[in-house]
PDB file of C-alpha atoms in Angstrom:
ATOM      1  CA  UNK A  49      87.575  33.586 112.868  1.00 50.00           C
ATOM      2  CA  UNK A  50      89.809  35.838 115.345  1.00 66.00           C
ATOM      3  CA  UNK A  51      89.762  39.599 114.043  1.00 81.00           C
ATOM      4  CA  UNK A  52      93.302  41.111 113.324  1.00 90.00           C
ATOM      5  CA  UNK A  53      93.600  44.305 115.745  1.00 92.00           C
ATOM      6  CA  UNK A  54      95.851  46.091 113.701  1.00 91.00           C
ATOM      7  CA  UNK A  55      93.216  46.051 110.927  1.00 91.00           C
ATOM      8  CA  UNK A  56      90.482  47.308 113.486  1.00 91.00           C
ATOM      9  CA  UNK A  57      92.787  50.222 114.131  1.00 92.00           C
ATOM     10  CA  UNK A  58      94.052  50.766 110.384  1.00 91.00           C
ATOM     11  CA  UNK A  59      97.468  50.684 111.111  1.00 91.00           C
ATOM     12  CA  UNK A  60     100.354  48.131 110.155  1.00 91.00           C
ATOM     13  CA  UNK A  61     101.900  45.749 112.474  1.00 89.00           C
ATOM     14  CA  UNK A  62     105.052  47.475 112.874  1.00 89.00           C
ATOM     15  CA  UNK A  63     103.320  50.834 113.802  1.00 90.00           C
ATOM     16  CA  UNK A  64     104.952  52.697 116.525  1.00 92.00           C
ATOM     17  CA  UNK A  65     103.124  53.301 119.727  1.00 90.00           C
ATOM     18  CA  UNK A  66     102.261  56.815 118.685  1.00 89.00           C
ATOM     19  CA  UNK A  67     100.749  56.042 115.522  1.00 90.00           C
ATOM     20  CA  UNK A  68      98.548  53.420 117.271  1.00 92.00           C
ATOM     21  CA  UNK A  69      97.483  55.997 119.739  1.00 90.00           C
ATOM     22  CA  UNK A  70      96.728  58.524 117.069  1.00 90.00           C
ATOM     23  CA  UNK A  71      94.575  56.034 114.868  1.00 90.00           C
ATOM     24  CA  UNK A  72      92.536  55.135 117.953  1.00 91.00           C
ATOM     25  CA  UNK A  73      91.671  58.868 119.002  1.00 88.00           C
ATOM     26  CA  UNK A  74      90.671  59.495 115.430  1.00 88.00           C
ATOM     27  CA  UNK A  75      88.457  56.452 115.343  1.00 91.00           C
ATOM     28  CA  UNK A  76      87.267  56.980 118.745  1.00 87.00           C
ATOM     29  CA  UNK A  77      86.120  60.416 118.022  1.00 85.00           C
ATOM     30  CA  UNK A  78      84.482  59.197 114.662  1.00 87.00           C
ATOM     31  CA  UNK A  79      82.332  56.421 116.317  1.00 87.00           C
ATOM     32  CA  UNK A  80      81.735  57.745 119.599  1.00 86.00           C
ATOM     33  CA  UNK A  81      77.977  56.854 120.414  1.00 81.00           C
ATOM     34  CA  UNK A  82      77.149  60.080 121.906  1.00 76.00           C
ATOM     35  CA  UNK A  83      78.127  61.666 118.140  1.00 80.00           C
ATOM     36  CA  UNK A  84      76.242  58.982 116.540  1.00 82.00           C
ATOM     37  CA  UNK A  85      72.982  58.605 118.304  1.00 77.00           C
ATOM     38  CA  UNK A  86      71.225  57.827 114.589  1.00 80.00           C
ATOM     39  CA  UNK A  87      73.751  54.889 113.946  1.00 83.00           C
ATOM     40  CA  UNK A  88      73.097  52.083 116.197  1.00 79.00           C
ATOM     41  CA  UNK A  89      76.244  50.303 114.837  1.00 85.00           C
ATOM     42  CA  UNK A  90      78.443  53.020 116.031  1.00 85.00           C
ATOM     43  CA  UNK A  91      78.431  51.613 119.649  1.00 85.00           C
ATOM     44  CA  UNK A  92      79.611  48.225 118.605  1.00 85.00           C
ATOM     45  CA  UNK A  93      82.377  49.831 116.571  1.00 89.00           C
ATOM     46  CA  UNK A  94      83.258  52.258 119.189  1.00 89.00           C
ATOM     47  CA  UNK A  95      83.878  49.260 121.637  1.00 88.00           C
ATOM     48  CA  UNK A  96      85.469  47.089 118.907  1.00 89.00           C
ATOM     49  CA  UNK A  97      88.219  49.880 118.337  1.00 90.00           C
ATOM     50  CA  UNK A  98      88.427  50.429 122.381  1.00 90.00           C
ATOM     51  CA  UNK A  99      89.172  46.931 122.914  1.00 89.00           C
ATOM     52  CA  UNK A 100      91.852  46.709 119.962  1.00 90.00           C
ATOM     53  CA  UNK A 101      93.425  49.641 121.567  1.00 91.00           C
ATOM     54  CA  UNK A 102      93.293  48.234 125.168  1.00 89.00           C
ATOM     55  CA  UNK A 103      95.677  45.320 123.874  1.00 91.00           C
ATOM     56  CA  UNK A 104      97.697  47.415 121.142  1.00 93.00           C
ATOM     57  CA  UNK A 105      98.236  50.099 123.506  1.00 90.00           C
ATOM     58  CA  UNK A 106      99.762  48.092 126.139  1.00 90.00           C
ATOM     59  CA  UNK A 107     103.379  47.085 125.478  1.00 89.00           C
ATOM     60  CA  UNK A 108     103.021  43.930 127.605  1.00 89.00           C
ATOM     61  CA  UNK A 109      99.708  42.891 125.892  1.00 91.00           C
ATOM     62  CA  UNK A 110     100.696  44.092 122.289  1.00 92.00           C
ATOM     63  CA  UNK A 111     103.705  41.518 122.797  1.00 90.00           C
ATOM     64  CA  UNK A 112     101.573  38.715 123.897  1.00 89.00           C
ATOM     65  CA  UNK A 113      99.235  39.507 121.226  1.00 88.00           C
ATOM     66  CA  UNK A 114     101.933  39.491 118.212  1.00 88.00           C
ATOM     67  CA  UNK A 115     103.480  36.251 119.849  1.00 86.00           C
ATOM     68  CA  UNK A 116      99.797  34.544 119.562  1.00 85.00           C
ATOM     69  CA  UNK A 117      99.782  34.193 123.510  1.00 85.00           C
ATOM     70  CA  UNK A 118      96.387  36.056 123.626  1.00 87.00           C
ATOM     71  CA  UNK A 119      93.696  36.486 121.029  1.00 85.00           C
ATOM     72  CA  UNK A 120      91.989  39.559 119.827  1.00 85.00           C
ATOM     73  CA  UNK A 121      89.878  39.851 123.245  1.00 83.00           C
ATOM     74  CA  UNK A 122      92.966  39.385 125.385  1.00 83.00           C
ATOM     75  CA  UNK A 123      92.137  35.848 126.448  1.00 84.00           C
ATOM     76  CA  UNK A 124      95.025  33.136 126.552  1.00 86.00           C
ATOM     77  CA  UNK A 125      95.254  31.161 123.258  1.00 76.00           C
ATOM     78  CA  UNK A 126      96.923  28.117 124.829  1.00 66.00           C
ATOM     79  CA  UNK A 127      99.517  28.955 122.008  1.00 60.00           C
ATOM     80  CA  UNK A 128     102.857  30.581 122.003  1.00 57.00           C
ATOM     81  CA  UNK A 129     104.919  32.006 119.548  1.00 48.00           C
ATOM     82  CA  UNK A 130     106.097  28.736 118.272  1.00 45.00           C
ATOM     83  CA  UNK A 131     102.760  26.852 118.150  1.00 44.00           C
ATOM     84  CA  UNK A 132     100.800  24.812 120.611  1.00 41.00           C
ATOM     85  CA  UNK A 133     101.752  25.315 124.379  1.00 41.00           C
ATOM     86  CA  UNK A 134     104.514  27.407 123.026  1.00 40.00           C
ATOM     87  CA  UNK A 135     106.709  24.361 122.145  1.00 39.00           C
ATOM     88  CA  UNK A 136     107.147  24.752 118.796  1.00 38.00           C
ATOM     89  CA  UNK A 137     105.074  21.544 117.677  1.00 36.00           C
ATOM     90  CA  UNK A 138     102.101  19.723 118.221  1.00 36.00           C
ATOM     91  CA  UNK A 139     103.013  16.666 120.223  1.00 33.00           C
ATOM     92  CA  UNK A 140     100.746  17.747 123.180  1.00 34.00           C
ATOM     93  CA  UNK A 141      97.725  16.999 120.803  1.00 35.00           C
ATOM     94  CA  UNK A 142      99.220  14.634 118.281  1.00 35.00           C
ATOM     95  CA  UNK A 143      98.219  17.032 115.675  1.00 38.00           C
ATOM     96  CA  UNK A 144      94.669  16.887 116.596  1.00 37.00           C
ATOM     97  CA  UNK A 145      92.969  18.825 119.240  1.00 37.00           C
ATOM     98  CA  UNK A 146      90.203  16.312 119.702  1.00 36.00           C
ATOM     99  CA  UNK A 147      92.442  13.053 119.955  1.00 36.00           C
ATOM    100  CA  UNK A 148      92.006  11.436 122.965  1.00 37.00           C
ATOM    101  CA  UNK A 149      92.520  12.526 126.887  1.00 38.00           C
ATOM    102  CA  UNK A 150      92.633  16.240 127.150  1.00 38.00           C
ATOM    103  CA  UNK A 151      91.569  16.832 123.552  1.00 37.00           C
ATOM    104  CA  UNK A 152      88.065  15.818 124.424  1.00 36.00           C
ATOM    105  CA  UNK A 153      87.494  18.910 126.516  1.00 36.00           C
ATOM    106  CA  UNK A 154      89.417  21.382 124.084  1.00 35.00           C
ATOM    107  CA  UNK A 155      88.450  25.098 124.927  1.00 38.00           C
ATOM    108  CA  UNK A 156      86.658  26.256 121.644  1.00 33.00           C
ATOM    109  CA  UNK A 157      86.183  29.708 123.190  1.00 36.00           C
ATOM    110  CA  UNK A 158      90.058  30.456 123.310  1.00 33.00           C
ATOM    111  CA  UNK A 159      89.862  30.474 119.521  1.00 30.00           C
ATOM    112  CA  UNK A 160      86.258  31.818 118.623  1.00 34.00           C
ATOM    113  CA  UNK A 161      85.404  33.486 121.820  1.00 39.00           C
ATOM    114  CA  UNK A 162      81.881  32.896 123.894  1.00 42.00           C
ATOM    115  CA  UNK A 163      79.825  33.789 120.756  1.00 41.00           C
ATOM    116  CA  UNK A 164      80.473  30.379 119.181  1.00 35.00           C
ATOM    117  CA  UNK A 165      78.076  29.174 121.797  1.00 37.00           C
ATOM    118  CA  UNK A 166      75.316  31.407 121.034  1.00 38.00           C
ATOM    119  CA  UNK A 167      74.994  29.626 117.725  1.00 36.00           C
ATOM    120  CA  UNK A 168      73.491  26.457 119.929  1.00 37.00           C
ATOM    121  CA  UNK A 169      70.518  26.091 122.276  1.00 37.00           C
ATOM    122  CA  UNK A 170      69.345  29.816 121.147  1.00 40.00           C
ATOM    123  CA  UNK A 171      72.406  31.509 122.907  1.00 41.00           C
ATOM    124  CA  UNK A 172      70.823  30.618 126.113  1.00 41.00           C
ATOM    125  CA  UNK A 173      70.710  27.435 128.593  1.00 40.00           C
ATOM    126  CA  UNK A 174      74.503  26.787 128.229  1.00 41.00           C
ATOM    127  CA  UNK A 175      75.638  24.915 125.497  1.00 40.00           C
ATOM    128  CA  UNK A 176      77.416  21.439 126.434  1.00 42.00           C
ATOM    129  CA  UNK A 177      80.699  21.304 124.844  1.00 42.00           C
ATOM    130  CA  UNK A 178      82.927  18.246 123.931  1.00 43.00           C
ATOM    131  CA  UNK A 179      84.068  17.992 127.530  1.00 43.00           C
ATOM    132  CA  UNK A 180      80.282  18.554 128.788  1.00 41.00           C
ATOM    133  CA  UNK A 181      81.371  22.019 130.297  1.00 43.00           C
ATOM    134  CA  UNK A 182      78.601  24.486 130.579  1.00 50.00           C
ATOM    135  CA  UNK A 183      78.878  27.582 129.099  1.00 66.00           C
ATOM    136  CA  UNK A 184      81.387  30.135 130.567  1.00 80.00           C
ATOM    137  CA  UNK A 185      79.952  33.192 132.135  1.00 86.00           C
ATOM    138  CA  UNK A 186      79.745  36.314 130.114  1.00 87.00           C
ATOM    139  CA  UNK A 187      81.278  39.619 131.066  1.00 89.00           C
ATOM    140  CA  UNK A 188      78.455  42.644 131.553  1.00 90.00           C
ATOM    141  CA  UNK A 189      78.230  45.105 128.877  1.00 89.00           C
ATOM    142  CA  UNK A 190      80.482  48.027 128.863  1.00 90.00           C
ATOM    143  CA  UNK A 191      79.246  51.498 129.256  1.00 90.00           C
ATOM    144  CA  UNK A 192      80.445  54.579 127.300  1.00 91.00           C
ATOM    145  CA  UNK A 193      80.433  58.110 128.598  1.00 90.00           C
ATOM    146  CA  UNK A 194      81.783  61.181 126.885  1.00 91.00           C
ATOM    147  CA  UNK A 195      83.476  63.804 129.501  1.00 93.00           C
ATOM    148  CA  UNK A 196      84.740  67.438 128.606  1.00 94.00           C
ATOM    149  CA  UNK A 197      87.286  68.931 130.908  1.00 96.00           C
ATOM    150  CA  UNK A 198      89.127  72.285 130.807  1.00 97.00           C
ATOM    151  CA  UNK A 199      92.841  72.413 130.012  1.00 97.00           C
ATOM    152  CA  UNK A 200      94.244  72.900 133.738  1.00 97.00           C
ATOM    153  CA  UNK A 201      92.094  69.775 134.980  1.00 97.00           C
ATOM    154  CA  UNK A 202      93.560  67.849 132.529  1.00 96.00           C
ATOM    155  CA  UNK A 203      97.111  69.074 132.809  1.00 97.00           C
ATOM    156  CA  UNK A 204      97.268  69.034 136.736  1.00 96.00           C
ATOM    157  CA  UNK A 205      95.079  66.246 137.366  1.00 96.00           C
ATOM    158  CA  UNK A 206      91.522  66.409 139.080  1.00 96.00           C
ATOM    159  CA  UNK A 207      88.412  64.723 140.301  1.00 95.00           C
ATOM    160  CA  UNK A 208      85.157  64.863 138.572  1.00 94.00           C
ATOM    161  CA  UNK A 209      81.866  63.360 139.526  1.00 92.00           C
ATOM    162  CA  UNK A 210      79.784  61.708 136.644  1.00 89.00           C
ATOM    163  CA  UNK A 211      76.190  60.175 137.407  1.00 87.00           C
ATOM    164  CA  UNK A 212      75.958  56.764 135.700  1.00 82.00           C
ATOM    165  CA  UNK A 213      72.713  55.012 136.064  1.00 78.00           C
ATOM    166  CA  UNK A 214      71.638  57.077 138.918  1.00 83.00           C
ATOM    167  CA  UNK A 215      74.777  56.719 140.811  1.00 86.00           C
ATOM    168  CA  UNK A 216      77.299  59.198 141.377  1.00 90.00           C
ATOM    169  CA  UNK A 217      80.792  58.118 140.722  1.00 89.00           C
ATOM    170  CA  UNK A 218      84.142  59.870 141.422  1.00 91.00           C
ATOM    171  CA  UNK A 219      86.380  59.903 138.410  1.00 94.00           C
ATOM    172  CA  UNK A 220      90.174  60.716 139.385  1.00 95.00           C
ATOM    173  CA  UNK A 221      91.756  62.538 135.865  1.00 95.00           C
ATOM    174  CA  UNK A 222      95.190  61.652 135.920  1.00 95.00           C
ATOM    175  CA  UNK A 223      97.804  64.749 135.647  1.00 95.00           C
ATOM    176  CA  UNK A 224      99.039  64.853 131.822  1.00 95.00           C
ATOM    177  CA  UNK A 225      95.625  63.404 130.487  1.00 95.00           C
ATOM    178  CA  UNK A 226      95.332  64.180 126.719  1.00 94.00           C
ATOM    179  CA  UNK A 227      92.451  64.719 124.280  1.00 93.00           C
ATOM    180  CA  UNK A 228      90.827  61.764 123.075  1.00 92.00           C
ATOM    181  CA  UNK A 229      92.346  59.499 125.846  1.00 93.00           C
ATOM    182  CA  UNK A 230      90.131  56.834 127.247  1.00 93.00           C
ATOM    183  CA  UNK A 231      89.755  55.998 131.091  1.00 94.00           C
ATOM    184  CA  UNK A 232      88.574  52.575 131.987  1.00 93.00           C
ATOM    185  CA  UNK A 233      86.705  52.015 135.339  1.00 92.00           C
ATOM    186  CA  UNK A 234      86.836  48.225 135.849  1.00 92.00           C
ATOM    187  CA  UNK A 235      83.545  46.515 137.187  1.00 91.00           C
ATOM    188  CA  UNK A 236      81.384  49.607 137.331  1.00 90.00           C
ATOM    189  CA  UNK A 237      79.400  48.819 133.998  1.00 89.00           C
ATOM    190  CA  UNK A 238      76.668  46.355 133.265  1.00 88.00           C
ATOM    191  CA  UNK A 239      75.978  43.277 135.252  1.00 89.00           C
ATOM    192  CA  UNK A 240      76.597  40.232 133.928  1.00 89.00           C
ATOM    193  CA  UNK A 241      73.681  38.145 132.486  1.00 86.00           C
ATOM    194  CA  UNK A 242      74.863  34.678 133.850  1.00 85.00           C
ATOM    195  CA  UNK A 243      77.157  35.196 136.963  1.00 87.00           C
ATOM    196  CA  UNK A 244      80.351  36.707 135.073  1.00 89.00           C
ATOM    197  CA  UNK A 245      82.159  39.880 136.087  1.00 92.00           C
ATOM    198  CA  UNK A 246      80.600  43.328 135.663  1.00 91.00           C
ATOM    199  CA  UNK A 247      81.360  45.028 132.490  1.00 91.00           C
ATOM    200  CA  UNK A 248      83.505  48.343 132.609  1.00 92.00           C
ATOM    201  CA  UNK A 249      82.868  52.160 132.093  1.00 92.00           C
ATOM    202  CA  UNK A 250      84.963  53.706 129.351  1.00 93.00           C
ATOM    203  CA  UNK A 251      85.082  57.729 129.393  1.00 93.00           C
ATOM    204  CA  UNK A 252      86.545  59.452 126.545  1.00 93.00           C
ATOM    205  CA  UNK A 253      88.108  62.649 127.687  1.00 95.00           C
ATOM    206  CA  UNK A 254      87.788  65.761 125.365  1.00 95.00           C
ATOM    207  CA  UNK A 255      89.887  68.547 126.634  1.00 96.00           C
ATOM    208  CA  UNK A 256      88.970  72.331 126.084  1.00 96.00           C
ATOM    209  CA  UNK A 257      91.862  74.429 124.776  1.00 96.00           C
ATOM    210  CA  UNK A 258      93.464  76.980 126.624  1.00 97.00           C
ATOM    211  CA  UNK A 259      93.806  80.902 125.859  1.00 96.00           C
ATOM    212  CA  UNK A 260      97.532  80.539 126.177  1.00 96.00           C
ATOM    213  CA  UNK A 261      98.851  77.219 127.309  1.00 98.00           C
ATOM    214  CA  UNK A 262      99.593  74.217 124.865  1.00 97.00           C
ATOM    215  CA  UNK A 263     100.979  71.001 125.881  1.00 96.00           C
ATOM    216  CA  UNK A 264     103.687  68.895 123.831  1.00 95.00           C
ATOM    217  CA  UNK A 265     104.391  66.031 126.111  1.00 93.00           C
ATOM    218  CA  UNK A 266     104.977  67.092 129.545  1.00 95.00           C
ATOM    219  CA  UNK A 267     105.886  70.274 128.547  1.00 97.00           C
ATOM    220  CA  UNK A 268     103.853  73.441 128.735  1.00 98.00           C
ATOM    221  CA  UNK A 269     104.335  75.912 125.907  1.00 98.00           C
ATOM    222  CA  UNK A 270     103.341  79.584 126.030  1.00 98.00           C
ATOM    223  CA  UNK A 271     104.223  82.742 123.819  1.00 98.00           C
ATOM    224  CA  UNK A 272     105.115  85.696 126.134  1.00 97.00           C
ATOM    225  CA  UNK A 273     104.604  89.133 124.322  1.00 97.00           C
ATOM    226  CA  UNK A 274     107.441  91.751 125.571  1.00 97.00           C
ATOM    227  CA  UNK A 275     107.540  95.564 124.488  1.00 95.00           C
ATOM    228  CA  UNK A 276     110.849  96.687 122.763  1.00 94.00           C
ATOM    229  CA  UNK A 277     112.192  98.266 125.670  1.00 94.00           C
ATOM    230  CA  UNK A 278     112.007  95.059 127.443  1.00 96.00           C
ATOM    231  CA  UNK A 279     113.573  93.421 124.922  1.00 96.00           C
ATOM    232  CA  UNK A 280     116.662  95.856 124.525  1.00 94.00           C
ATOM    233  CA  UNK A 281     117.072  96.764 128.270  1.00 95.00           C
ATOM    234  CA  UNK A 282     116.003  93.300 129.829  1.00 96.00           C
ATOM    235  CA  UNK A 283     113.252  93.215 132.506  1.00 96.00           C
ATOM    236  CA  UNK A 284     111.715  91.044 135.011  1.00 97.00           C
ATOM    237  CA  UNK A 285     108.066  90.067 134.048  1.00 97.00           C
ATOM    238  CA  UNK A 286     105.468  88.114 135.715  1.00 96.00           C
ATOM    239  CA  UNK A 287     104.415  84.772 133.678  1.00 97.00           C
ATOM    240  CA  UNK A 288     101.680  82.529 134.505  1.00 97.00           C
ATOM    241  CA  UNK A 289     102.395  78.623 134.603  1.00 98.00           C
ATOM    242  CA  UNK A 290      99.888  75.906 135.166  1.00 97.00           C
ATOM    243  CA  UNK A 291     100.669  76.248 139.080  1.00 95.00           C
ATOM    244  CA  UNK A 292     100.563  79.699 139.296  1.00 96.00           C
ATOM    245  CA  UNK A 293     102.576  83.094 138.504  1.00 96.00           C
ATOM    246  CA  UNK A 294     106.281  83.397 138.551  1.00 97.00           C
ATOM    247  CA  UNK A 295     108.886  86.107 138.102  1.00 97.00           C
ATOM    248  CA  UNK A 296     111.124  85.769 134.894  1.00 97.00           C
ATOM    249  CA  UNK A 297     113.943  87.814 133.873  1.00 97.00           C
ATOM    250  CA  UNK A 298     114.105  88.770 130.157  1.00 97.00           C
ATOM    251  CA  UNK A 299     117.900  89.156 128.948  1.00 97.00           C
ATOM    252  CA  UNK A 300     119.122  92.379 127.665  1.00 97.00           C
ATOM    253  CA  UNK A 301     118.822  92.237 123.792  1.00 95.00           C
ATOM    254  CA  UNK A 302     116.338  89.482 123.394  1.00 96.00           C
ATOM    255  CA  UNK A 303     114.914  88.776 120.111  1.00 95.00           C
ATOM    256  CA  UNK A 304     111.278  87.438 119.223  1.00 96.00           C
ATOM    257  CA  UNK A 305     111.547  83.621 118.926  1.00 96.00           C
ATOM    258  CA  UNK A 306     114.195  83.299 121.555  1.00 97.00           C
ATOM    259  CA  UNK A 307     113.078  80.460 124.441  1.00 97.00           C
ATOM    260  CA  UNK A 308     113.344  80.546 127.929  1.00 98.00           C
ATOM    261  CA  UNK A 309     112.760  77.222 130.093  1.00 97.00           C
ATOM    262  CA  UNK A 310     111.274  77.082 133.716  1.00 97.00           C
ATOM    263  CA  UNK A 311     112.329  73.894 135.119  1.00 97.00           C
ATOM    264  CA  UNK A 312     109.679  71.778 136.529  1.00 96.00           C
ATOM    265  CA  UNK A 313     106.799  74.146 135.975  1.00 97.00           C
ATOM    266  CA  UNK A 314     105.135  71.922 133.247  1.00 97.00           C
ATOM    267  CA  UNK A 315     103.415  68.886 133.866  1.00 96.00           C
ATOM    268  CA  UNK A 316     104.411  66.193 136.537  1.00 93.00           C
ATOM    269  CA  UNK A 317     108.340  66.696 135.826  1.00 90.00           C
ATOM    270  CA  UNK A 318     108.163  68.525 132.636  1.00 95.00           C
ATOM    271  CA  UNK A 319     109.010  72.223 132.104  1.00 97.00           C
ATOM    272  CA  UNK A 320     107.458  75.256 130.739  1.00 98.00           C
ATOM    273  CA  UNK A 321     109.072  76.524 127.717  1.00 98.00           C
ATOM    274  CA  UNK A 322     108.526  80.404 127.079  1.00 98.00           C
ATOM    275  CA  UNK A 323     108.821  81.862 123.545  1.00 98.00           C
ATOM    276  CA  UNK A 324     109.564  85.389 123.424  1.00 98.00           C
ATOM    277  CA  UNK A 325     107.381  87.658 121.040  1.00 97.00           C
ATOM    278  CA  UNK A 326     108.473  91.579 120.899  1.00 97.00           C
ATOM    279  CA  UNK A 327     105.353  93.605 120.212  1.00 96.00           C
ATOM    280  CA  UNK A 328     105.585  97.014 118.716  1.00 92.00           C
ATOM    281  CA  UNK A 329     103.790 100.031 120.165  1.00 90.00           C
ATOM    282  CA  UNK A 330     100.121 100.397 118.675  1.00 89.00           C
ATOM    283  CA  UNK A 331     100.274 104.195 119.009  1.00 91.00           C
ATOM    284  CA  UNK A 332     102.700 106.744 117.332  1.00 91.00           C
ATOM    285  CA  UNK A 333     105.721 107.504 119.422  1.00 89.00           C
ATOM    286  CA  UNK A 334     107.683 110.431 118.146  1.00 91.00           C
ATOM    287  CA  UNK A 335     110.246 109.966 120.823  1.00 90.00           C
ATOM    288  CA  UNK A 336     110.895 106.194 120.188  1.00 88.00           C
ATOM    289  CA  UNK A 337     111.252 107.100 116.472  1.00 89.00           C
ATOM    290  CA  UNK A 338     113.537 109.911 116.628  1.00 91.00           C
ATOM    291  CA  UNK A 339     115.744 107.314 119.108  1.00 89.00           C
ATOM    292  CA  UNK A 340     115.796 104.551 116.676  1.00 86.00           C
ATOM    293  CA  UNK A 341     116.444 106.857 113.655  1.00 90.00           C
ATOM    294  CA  UNK A 342     119.347 108.094 115.553  1.00 90.00           C
ATOM    295  CA  UNK A 343     120.864 104.496 115.650  1.00 86.00           C
ATOM    296  CA  UNK A 344     123.334 103.246 112.679  1.00 89.00           C
ATOM    297  CA  UNK A 345     122.009 100.886 110.271  1.00 86.00           C
ATOM    298  CA  UNK A 346     122.571  97.165 110.853  1.00 84.00           C
ATOM    299  CA  UNK A 347     122.032  94.370 108.648  1.00 83.00           C
ATOM    300  CA  UNK A 348     120.474  91.453 110.839  1.00 81.00           C
ATOM    301  CA  UNK A 349     119.688  89.452 107.536  1.00 84.00           C
ATOM    302  CA  UNK A 350     121.853  86.669 105.991  1.00 84.00           C
ATOM    303  CA  UNK A 351     120.290  86.419 102.726  1.00 88.00           C
TER     304      UNK A 351
END
């Protein structure tokens, strides 16, 4: 029986793209093989949720899955949203997939998957189906890998080298890669046991936190401490961005919480958002205290 991919990720069928992505990340962390070496079933669960996200995380594949055009493995079902062949009826098979002509070679694997054949002939020498067709070649085993990278490598994009099965592989990290995201390297996994395509390498990315940067979509956020003098009189200060330092003008009479925007200084076409934070001196300053005491009282609260 074809599994329900929404149930695999624990979301409803009307879940948003963001909800699906969030559910996948939580499950990927929970069942990652590197974190569950004492639980042999974790690898199977991780593969299951990765395959589910491969379909539900892709808008086109999700649409086809919802319309019953592909199954939970991404294979064409032969059925459309309206029924057999997408015609809305059963005339092509006369209500019976085994009835005459093409019915004799009906593809069971489109419904049950290749594993249906492993129940016959010991899962080996090629079960001969109703049409006498040999068992279809199976895809090789997927390989799972966990990679930790720094924040700037994820934000700006980078290239890392990993060693898999004694072979060095260059992995391109796209700009804007997020924590928990999985990169798929097609055809670099295990070899097929019977002449099928090779498996894939699935790399789960873990992004380290940065001491002062954070990301929200393609925007970079940073909190900028400023002195009381800079806040009142205004100033030009140097601010770090993911692509280098730039000079920023602080407007006079700035308040904590005010935001400045640096266009194009975020991830890809995103911006850097600077939140100002006024910091009082750590040491006593009698001259500053005298100056402030000479100022008239002013009510800045509306409660």
